[in-house]
Each structure stands twice: as C-alpha cells, then as structure tokens.
Amino acid sequence: MYLAKIRVNLFTKIFGFSLFIVLITILINYSFNVIFLEKFYIYRKKEVMLKVIQNAKIIYETQSENNFENYVYDVKESMGIDIDIKNSKKSRMMGSHMMRRSDSIDNIPYNKFIDKELLGNDAKILYYGEEISKDTGIFVSTSLSVIQAHSHESNIFNIMTALVALAISLGTGLIFSKRITKDIEYLNKKADKISKLDFSENIEINRNDEIGDLSKNLEKMSKELSTSVSNLKSFVSNASHELRTPIAVICTHATALLEHKEIKEDEKRRYYEIILKVGNEMKELIENLLTLSKLDSTVFKLRKESVNLKKIIEEALERYDIIELERDINVIVNLTIENIIGDSRILKLVLNNLIQNALKYSIIGGNVKIFQNLNYLIIENIFQGELGNEMEKLLQPFSRGKNAEDFKFDGMGLGLSIISKALNLASIKYEIKVDQNKFIVKLKILDN
C-alpha cells in the first residue's frame, strides 16, 4: 500500500511535469507562429525577390527575349515568383498570368514593396518593381496565401504532436515511476533494518544517478554505524570492567572502616590511602573518558593560534616531575623552534600524554629525548620488557602492552588512544614505532 502510494505520487509528478512542458512548448510555438512566422516568411521572400529582379534585369537587357521568357518560366516554377514587364509604349506580356496581373502593376511605385489583395479573393500578392528605362519597368510578385495555409496546417500539426508527446509521457512516466519506486522500496527496507541496528546485508543498486549515489552513501553510513556501534559496545564493556574493580575496592575498604571500629590508626590510614589512590585512578579514568567523548564529538571546533611549544613541554615535564624523580629519568630537550601554529588544547593534550608515557615506561635511570628533526618533533625513550601487542592494538581504548602487564605499571590503556584521536582530529601527521627497545613518536607540527 505504501509503495503503491509512492508510485502514484511519483507518476503524478512526472506526468504533470511532462504535461506542463508540452503545454508550454505548444503555447510558445503558437505565439511565435502568430507573431513572427508571417513576418519572417515575408522578410525571406523579399530577399529572394530582390535577387530575382536583379537577375531578370540583367537577362532582359543583355540576352534574347527567348532566354528571358525561359528564366521567367523557371522562376515561376521553382520559386512561385511572377515577373512582369511594364512598357508604356509597347505591351510586352510574358504569359497569361501577366495578362491577369497587368492592371495590378499599373499603380505600383518603383523600389517599394507593396502587398495587395485580389478582388473576390482573400489571397494577398506581394509586389516589387524597379525601373529599367524611362518607359520600361520590371516587376516581381508572389502570393502570400501559402503562409496563411501553412500557419493553419502548423497549428493542426502542433496539436497532433502534443497528443503524441502526452502519450509518450504517460508511458514513460509509468515505466520510470515503477523502476524508481522499486529501488526506493529496496532502500526503504534497508534503512528500516539499519534503524534496528541490523547491518548484516549490503546495499547494492547499480545505477549512475542520484538513487545510485544515495545507495552508496547509505551503504557507507551502514558500515560506519556498524563500526561505531561495535566500538561503542566494546568501549562500554571495557569501561564498565575498568570501573568495577576500583569501585569494589573502595566499597570493601569503606565497609571495613565502618563496621570494624577496633581497627588501629595505622591500618585505618592505609585504608584511607588505598581509597584515595583508587579514587584518583577513577578520576583519571573518567577524565580520559570525557576527553575521548569530546574528541569524538562533531561539535569540537579546531582553532589556529600561535602556540608556545617550549612552554607546553616545560609545563608537562613540571607536571610529571614526580615520575621523573622517582625513576631517576634524565630528560634531554633540544629545540630551536619556540612558537608554532596550531590548537593549544590538542597540543597540550597530546604532549602531556606522550611525556607522561615516556617517563612512566622508561627504564630506571634512562633517558627521555625531546628534539626536532626537520619538520618533526620527536619524543623517544627506552622502555622495559617487551610490548608484545601489535602497534595498531595499542591505539585502541583499554589496550596495553605486555611490558605494562609484566611490570604492573599504573594506567588504563587510554593514553595512546587519546593521542591518536586528537592527532587525527587536528589532521596532524604522526608516526609511532618501536626500534628494538626504543619507543619513538614523531609529530609533524613544526611546519605549521
């Protein structure tokens, strides 16, 4: 029922539009016929008559009478133009048609087109004459009744053409509406499945038009939604898992503090420290989740501004100096460029996470190098143990390297994921690689 309604509506629009085009075409054609056709026909006839009279004058003056009569006959047969000679001293008529019009040319002036109606007849005759000598003139004339009859026939032909065009439009409208609505029904069913988060079937319509483009975009949207929903489910599952453990620890220790009043002060302090530590971990996790959410949002607008790169790096090192001191890390900074163009929010977020990771995962007493090479800012450190996982997996939320698990490093596995999303959002080219036990990050930010 729904498809039939679409088909009827579509057919009505196609046929209505075709009818409108046909009627407009007929109206324009009729208007041109009424206003311009006769004038254009007369204009062309005048041009031909001028050429004929010039040729007739030359033949009359330079050739024999027989040649002139032959020319008069040929022009009459091929062009429908009569040639008359007017001589006040000698009557020279070139046939019965001249006898019939001899009186008509007596009062016609030279070098001027004149149209006259024949007595007892609605037909019009167009005349034009030129003087050959003092007593002789040559005249050409043609009937205009042809254009009047042609105008009538043209109107009849236009009506017949309109009927044929409407019949073709009717058939074409039925065919196209049926074909289009078939594909629309197909897309409607696929869209309904997508709305129910069913991405199991591909959308395939092989057409090089707007509906074909729509099907391709719908297929692209389906795949992106499928990936987004899958990532969201995985993200929610991992986030729930990561939050469940610290919440359980906080609840367990809070319950012990509440129910066991005989706990010693030093034991209480240890419980408080555990609750505070786990609470800070949850706070960091929630902040990272919010950061990921903001980076995924379409309302996040990038800014282009002058950014003091050295200051951002110094603030990040100061922020995590406790890690630097605890692990006896030697930080080497070698930069000549101070200011760059970029979004300060993105750069602070990326550099804070990169520097924190470099300090946290470096070997005790190792070096963290921050330097520039051509257009790249490079951060590298030597890490403990083995990563194990593929680099692509480390960029996924809650994914951690083998060394983080072996050495019990704190963290939720969100740092590199945040870095990757932020850099992609800002269209900053980057490279993250491992060379033996050296972790290297290259950011192309110095050519901005």
Coordinates of C-alpha atoms in Angstrom, one line a residue, residues 45-409:
K45 CA 10.5 36.4 -49.7
K46 CA 11.6 40.0 -50.1
E47 CA 15.3 38.9 -50.1
V48 CA 14.6 36.3 -52.8
M49 CA 12.5 38.8 -54.9
L50 CA 15.4 41.3 -54.8
K51 CA 17.8 38.7 -56.2
V52 CA 15.3 37.6 -58.8
I53 CA 14.6 41.1 -60.1
Q54 CA 18.3 41.9 -60.3
N55 CA 18.9 38.7 -62.4
A56 CA 15.9 39.4 -64.5
K57 CA 17.1 43.0 -65.3
I58 CA 20.4 41.7 -66.5
I59 CA 18.9 38.9 -68.7
Y60 CA 16.3 41.3 -70.1
E61 CA 18.9 43.9 -71.1
T62 CA 21.7 41.6 -72.3
Q63 CA 20.1 38.4 -73.7
S64 CA 17.4 37.4 -76.1
E65 CA 13.7 37.5 -75.5
N66 CA 13.6 33.7 -75.6
N67 CA 16.2 33.4 -72.8
F68 CA 14.2 35.9 -70.7
E69 CA 11.0 34.0 -71.2
N70 CA 12.7 30.8 -70.1
Y71 CA 14.1 32.5 -67.0
V72 CA 10.6 33.8 -66.2
Y73 CA 9.2 30.3 -66.5
D74 CA 11.9 28.7 -64.3
V75 CA 11.5 31.3 -61.6
K76 CA 7.7 30.8 -61.6
E77 CA 8.0 27.0 -61.3
S78 CA 10.8 26.9 -58.7
M79 CA 10.1 29.9 -56.5
G80 CA 6.5 30.8 -57.2
I81 CA 7.5 34.3 -58.3
D82 CA 6.0 36.1 -61.3
I83 CA 8.0 38.5 -63.4
D84 CA 6.1 41.3 -65.4
I85 CA 7.5 43.9 -67.8
K86 CA 5.6 47.2 -67.9
N87 CA 6.1 49.2 -71.1
S88 CA 4.0 52.3 -71.7
K89 CA 4.7 52.2 -75.5
K90 CA 4.7 48.5 -76.1
S91 CA 2.7 45.9 -74.4
R92 CA 5.0 43.0 -73.6
M93 CA 3.5 40.3 -71.6
M94 CA 5.2 37.1 -70.8
G95 CA 2.2 34.8 -70.5
S96 CA -1.4 34.5 -69.4
H97 CA -0.5 35.1 -65.7
M98 CA 0.9 38.6 -66.8
M99 CA -2.3 39.4 -68.6
R100 CA -4.1 38.6 -65.5
R101 CA -2.0 41.0 -63.4
S102 CA -1.2 43.7 -65.9
D103 CA -3.7 46.0 -64.4
S104 CA -2.4 45.3 -60.9
I105 CA 1.1 46.8 -61.5
D106 CA 0.0 50.0 -63.2
N107 CA -0.2 51.9 -59.9
I108 CA 2.6 50.2 -58.1
P109 CA 5.6 52.5 -57.4
Y110 CA 9.2 51.5 -58.0
N111 CA 11.7 50.4 -55.4
K112 CA 9.0 49.7 -52.8
F113 CA 7.3 46.5 -51.6
I114 CA 3.5 46.6 -51.8
D115 CA 1.0 43.9 -50.8
K116 CA -2.5 44.0 -52.4
E117 CA -5.5 41.8 -52.0
L118 CA -7.0 40.3 -55.2
L119 CA -10.6 41.2 -55.8
G120 CA -13.0 38.5 -54.7
N121 CA -10.2 36.6 -53.1
D122 CA -8.7 36.7 -49.6
A123 CA -5.2 36.0 -51.0
K124 CA -2.6 38.7 -50.8
I125 CA 0.0 39.4 -53.5
L126 CA 3.4 41.0 -52.7
Y127 CA 4.8 43.3 -55.4
Y128 CA 8.1 44.9 -56.0
G129 CA 9.3 46.9 -59.1
E130 CA 12.3 48.7 -60.5
E131 CA 12.7 51.0 -63.4
I132 CA 14.8 49.7 -66.4
S133 CA 14.4 52.8 -68.6
K134 CA 12.1 55.9 -68.9
D135 CA 9.3 53.9 -70.4
T136 CA 10.0 50.4 -69.1
G137 CA 9.8 48.8 -65.7
I138 CA 10.2 45.3 -64.3
F139 CA 8.1 43.9 -61.5
V140 CA 8.1 40.7 -59.5
S141 CA 5.2 39.4 -57.4
T142 CA 4.4 36.3 -55.3
S143 CA 1.4 35.1 -53.4
L144 CA 1.3 35.2 -49.6
S145 CA -1.6 32.7 -49.4
V146 CA 0.9 29.9 -48.8
I147 CA 2.0 31.1 -45.4
Q148 CA -1.7 31.5 -44.4
A149 CA -2.4 27.9 -45.3
H150 CA 0.9 26.8 -43.7
S151 CA 0.0 28.5 -40.4
H152 CA -3.3 26.6 -40.2
E153 CA -1.5 23.3 -41.0
S154 CA 1.2 24.1 -38.5
N155 CA -1.4 24.5 -35.7
I156 CA -3.0 21.2 -36.6
F157 CA 0.4 19.5 -36.6
N158 CA 1.3 21.0 -33.2
I159 CA -1.9 19.6 -31.7
M160 CA -1.1 16.2 -33.1
T161 CA 2.5 16.4 -31.8
A162 CA 1.2 17.4 -28.3
L163 CA -1.1 14.3 -28.2
V164 CA 1.8 12.0 -29.2
A165 CA 4.1 13.7 -26.6
L166 CA 1.5 13.3 -23.9
A167 CA 1.1 9.6 -24.8
I168 CA 4.8 9.1 -24.7
S169 CA 5.0 11.0 -21.4
L170 CA 2.2 8.8 -20.0
G171 CA 4.1 5.6 -20.9
T172 CA 7.5 7.0 -19.8
G173 CA 6.0 8.1 -16.5
L174 CA 4.6 4.7 -15.8
I175 CA 7.9 3.0 -16.6
F176 CA 10.1 5.4 -14.7
S177 CA 7.8 5.6 -11.6
K178 CA 7.8 1.8 -11.5
R179 CA 11.5 1.5 -11.7
I180 CA 12.3 4.3 -9.3
T181 CA 9.8 3.1 -6.7
K182 CA 11.2 -0.4 -6.9
D183 CA 14.6 0.9 -5.9
I184 CA 13.1 3.3 -3.3
E185 CA 11.2 0.3 -1.7
Y186 CA 14.5 -1.6 -1.6
L187 CA 16.3 1.4 0.1
N188 CA 13.4 1.9 2.5
K189 CA 13.7 -1.8 3.7
K190 CA 17.4 -1.4 4.1
A191 CA 17.0 1.8 6.0
D192 CA 14.5 0.2 8.3
K193 CA 16.9 -2.6 9.1
I194 CA 19.7 -0.1 9.8
S195 CA 17.3 1.8 12.2
K196 CA 17.1 -1.5 14.1
L197 CA 20.9 -1.8 14.1
D198 CA 20.8 -4.7 11.6
F199 CA 23.9 -4.2 9.4
S200 CA 24.1 -7.8 8.1
E201 CA 23.2 -7.1 4.5
N202 CA 25.0 -5.0 1.9
I203 CA 23.1 -2.3 -0.1
E204 CA 23.7 -2.8 -3.8
I205 CA 22.0 -0.7 -6.5
N206 CA 24.0 -0.4 -9.8
R207 CA 22.8 3.0 -11.1
N208 CA 24.7 6.0 -12.3
D209 CA 22.2 8.6 -10.9
E210 CA 21.1 10.2 -7.7
I211 CA 19.5 7.0 -6.4
G212 CA 22.7 5.1 -7.1
D213 CA 24.6 7.7 -5.1
L214 CA 22.1 7.5 -2.3
S215 CA 22.5 3.7 -2.1
K216 CA 26.3 4.1 -2.0
N217 CA 26.1 6.7 0.8
L218 CA 23.6 4.6 2.7
E219 CA 25.9 1.6 2.4
K220 CA 28.8 3.8 3.6
M221 CA 26.7 5.1 6.5
S222 CA 25.7 1.5 7.4
K223 CA 29.3 0.3 7.6
E224 CA 30.3 3.4 9.7
L225 CA 27.4 2.9 12.0
S226 CA 28.2 -0.8 12.4
T227 CA 31.8 0.1 13.3
S228 CA 30.7 2.8 15.7
V229 CA 28.2 0.6 17.4
S230 CA 30.7 -2.2 17.7
N231 CA 33.3 0.2 19.1
L232 CA 30.8 1.7 21.5
K233 CA 29.8 -1.7 22.8
S234 CA 33.5 -2.6 23.3
F235 CA 34.2 0.8 24.9
V236 CA 31.3 0.5 27.3
S237 CA 32.2 -3.1 28.2
N238 CA 35.8 -2.2 28.8
A239 CA 34.9 1.0 30.7
S240 CA 32.5 -1.0 32.9
H241 CA 35.1 -3.6 33.6
E242 CA 37.8 -1.0 34.5
L243 CA 35.4 0.9 36.8
R244 CA 34.1 -2.3 38.5
T245 CA 37.4 -3.1 40.2
P246 CA 38.2 0.3 41.8
I247 CA 34.5 0.7 42.9
A248 CA 34.7 -2.8 44.6
V249 CA 38.0 -1.8 46.3
I250 CA 36.5 1.5 47.6
C251 CA 33.4 -0.3 48.9
T252 CA 35.3 -3.0 50.6
H253 CA 37.6 -0.7 52.4
A254 CA 34.9 1.8 53.3
T255 CA 32.8 -1.1 54.7
A256 CA 35.7 -2.3 56.8
L257 CA 36.2 1.2 58.2
L258 CA 32.5 1.5 59.0
E259 CA 32.0 -2.0 60.6
H260 CA 35.3 -2.6 62.3
K261 CA 35.8 0.1 64.9
E262 CA 38.7 -1.7 66.6
I263 CA 41.0 -1.1 63.5
K264 CA 44.2 0.5 64.5
E265 CA 45.1 4.0 63.4
D266 CA 48.0 2.9 61.1
E267 CA 45.7 0.3 59.5
K268 CA 43.0 3.0 59.0
R269 CA 45.5 5.3 57.4
R270 CA 46.5 2.5 55.0
Y271 CA 42.8 2.0 54.1
Y272 CA 42.4 5.7 53.5
E273 CA 45.4 5.8 51.3
I274 CA 44.1 2.9 49.3
I275 CA 40.7 4.6 48.9
L276 CA 42.4 7.9 47.9
K277 CA 44.6 6.1 45.4
V278 CA 41.8 4.2 43.8
G279 CA 39.6 7.3 43.8
N280 CA 42.3 9.3 41.9
E281 CA 42.6 6.4 39.4
M282 CA 38.8 6.6 38.9
K283 CA 39.0 10.3 38.5
E284 CA 41.8 10.0 35.9
L285 CA 39.8 7.3 34.1
I286 CA 36.6 9.4 34.0
E287 CA 38.6 12.5 32.7
N288 CA 40.1 10.4 30.0
L289 CA 36.7 9.0 29.0
L290 CA 35.3 12.6 28.8
T291 CA 38.3 13.6 26.7
L292 CA 37.6 10.7 24.3
S293 CA 34.0 11.7 24.2
K294 CA 34.9 15.3 23.3
L295 CA 37.3 14.3 20.6
D296 CA 34.6 12.1 19.0
S297 CA 32.0 14.9 19.1
T298 CA 31.2 16.7 15.8
V299 CA 30.8 20.0 17.7
F300 CA 34.6 20.1 18.6
K301 CA 35.9 23.1 16.6
L302 CA 39.6 23.4 15.9
R303 CA 41.5 26.6 16.4
K304 CA 44.5 28.1 14.7
E305 CA 46.6 30.2 17.0
S306 CA 50.2 30.9 17.9
V307 CA 51.3 28.3 20.5
N308 CA 54.5 28.4 22.6
L309 CA 55.7 24.8 22.1
K310 CA 58.6 25.1 24.6
K311 CA 56.3 26.3 27.3
I312 CA 53.8 23.4 26.8
I313 CA 56.7 20.9 27.0
E314 CA 58.1 22.6 30.1
E315 CA 54.7 22.6 31.9
A316 CA 54.2 18.9 31.0
L317 CA 57.6 18.0 32.4
E318 CA 56.9 20.0 35.6
R319 CA 53.5 18.3 35.9
Y320 CA 55.1 14.8 35.9
D321 CA 58.3 15.7 37.6
I322 CA 57.4 13.3 40.5
I323 CA 57.7 10.4 38.0
E324 CA 61.0 11.8 36.7
L325 CA 62.4 11.9 40.2
E326 CA 61.1 8.5 41.4
R327 CA 62.5 6.8 38.3
D328 CA 65.7 8.9 38.1
I329 CA 64.9 9.8 34.5
N330 CA 67.2 12.2 32.6
V331 CA 65.2 14.4 30.2
I332 CA 67.0 16.0 27.3
V333 CA 65.2 18.7 25.4
N334 CA 66.8 20.1 22.2
L335 CA 64.5 22.6 20.3
T336 CA 65.3 25.7 18.3
I337 CA 61.7 26.5 17.3
E338 CA 59.7 28.1 20.0
N339 CA 56.3 29.2 18.6
I340 CA 54.2 27.2 16.1
I341 CA 50.6 27.5 14.7
G342 CA 48.0 25.0 16.0
D343 CA 45.3 24.3 18.5
S344 CA 46.8 24.7 22.0
R345 CA 44.2 22.3 23.5
I346 CA 45.1 19.5 21.2
L347 CA 48.9 20.1 21.5
K348 CA 48.7 20.2 25.4
L349 CA 46.6 17.0 25.5
V350 CA 48.9 15.1 23.1
L351 CA 52.2 16.3 24.6
N352 CA 51.0 15.7 28.2
N353 CA 50.1 12.1 27.5
L354 CA 53.2 11.4 25.4
I355 CA 55.6 12.8 28.0
Q356 CA 53.7 11.0 30.8
N357 CA 54.0 7.7 28.9
A358 CA 57.7 8.3 28.1
L359 CA 58.5 9.0 31.8
K360 CA 56.4 6.2 33.2
Y361 CA 57.5 3.4 30.8
S362 CA 61.2 4.3 30.7
I363 CA 63.8 2.1 32.3
I364 CA 65.0 3.4 35.7
G365 CA 67.9 5.8 35.2
G366 CA 67.1 6.0 31.5
N367 CA 66.9 9.0 29.1
V368 CA 63.9 10.7 27.5
K369 CA 64.8 12.7 24.5
I370 CA 62.6 15.5 23.1
F371 CA 64.1 17.1 19.9
Q372 CA 63.4 18.3 16.4
N373 CA 64.4 16.8 13.1
L374 CA 63.3 18.8 10.0
N375 CA 59.6 19.4 10.4
Y376 CA 59.1 16.7 13.1
L377 CA 59.0 16.9 16.9
I378 CA 60.4 13.6 18.2
I379 CA 59.9 12.0 21.6
E380 CA 61.8 8.8 22.3
N381 CA 62.6 6.6 25.3
I382 CA 64.0 3.2 26.1
F383 CA 61.3 1.0 27.7
Q384 CA 61.4 -2.0 30.0
G385 CA 60.4 -5.5 28.8
E386 CA 58.6 -6.3 25.6
L387 CA 55.4 -4.7 24.1
G388 CA 54.1 -8.0 22.7
N389 CA 51.0 -6.4 21.1
E390 CA 50.9 -5.0 17.6
M391 CA 51.2 -1.3 17.4
E392 CA 47.7 -0.9 15.9
K393 CA 46.2 -2.6 19.0
L394 CA 48.0 -0.1 21.4
L395 CA 46.0 2.7 19.7
Q396 CA 42.7 1.1 20.8
P397 CA 41.0 2.1 24.1
F398 CA 42.0 0.0 27.2
S399 CA 44.7 -1.8 25.2
R400 CA 48.1 -2.1 27.0
G401 CA 51.4 -3.5 26.1
K402 CA 52.9 -6.7 27.5
N403 CA 55.5 -4.7 29.5
A404 CA 52.8 -2.7 31.3
E405 CA 51.2 -6.0 32.5
D406 CA 54.6 -7.6 33.4
F407 CA 55.9 -4.7 35.4
K408 CA 52.4 -3.7 36.9
F409 CA 52.5 -0.1 35.5

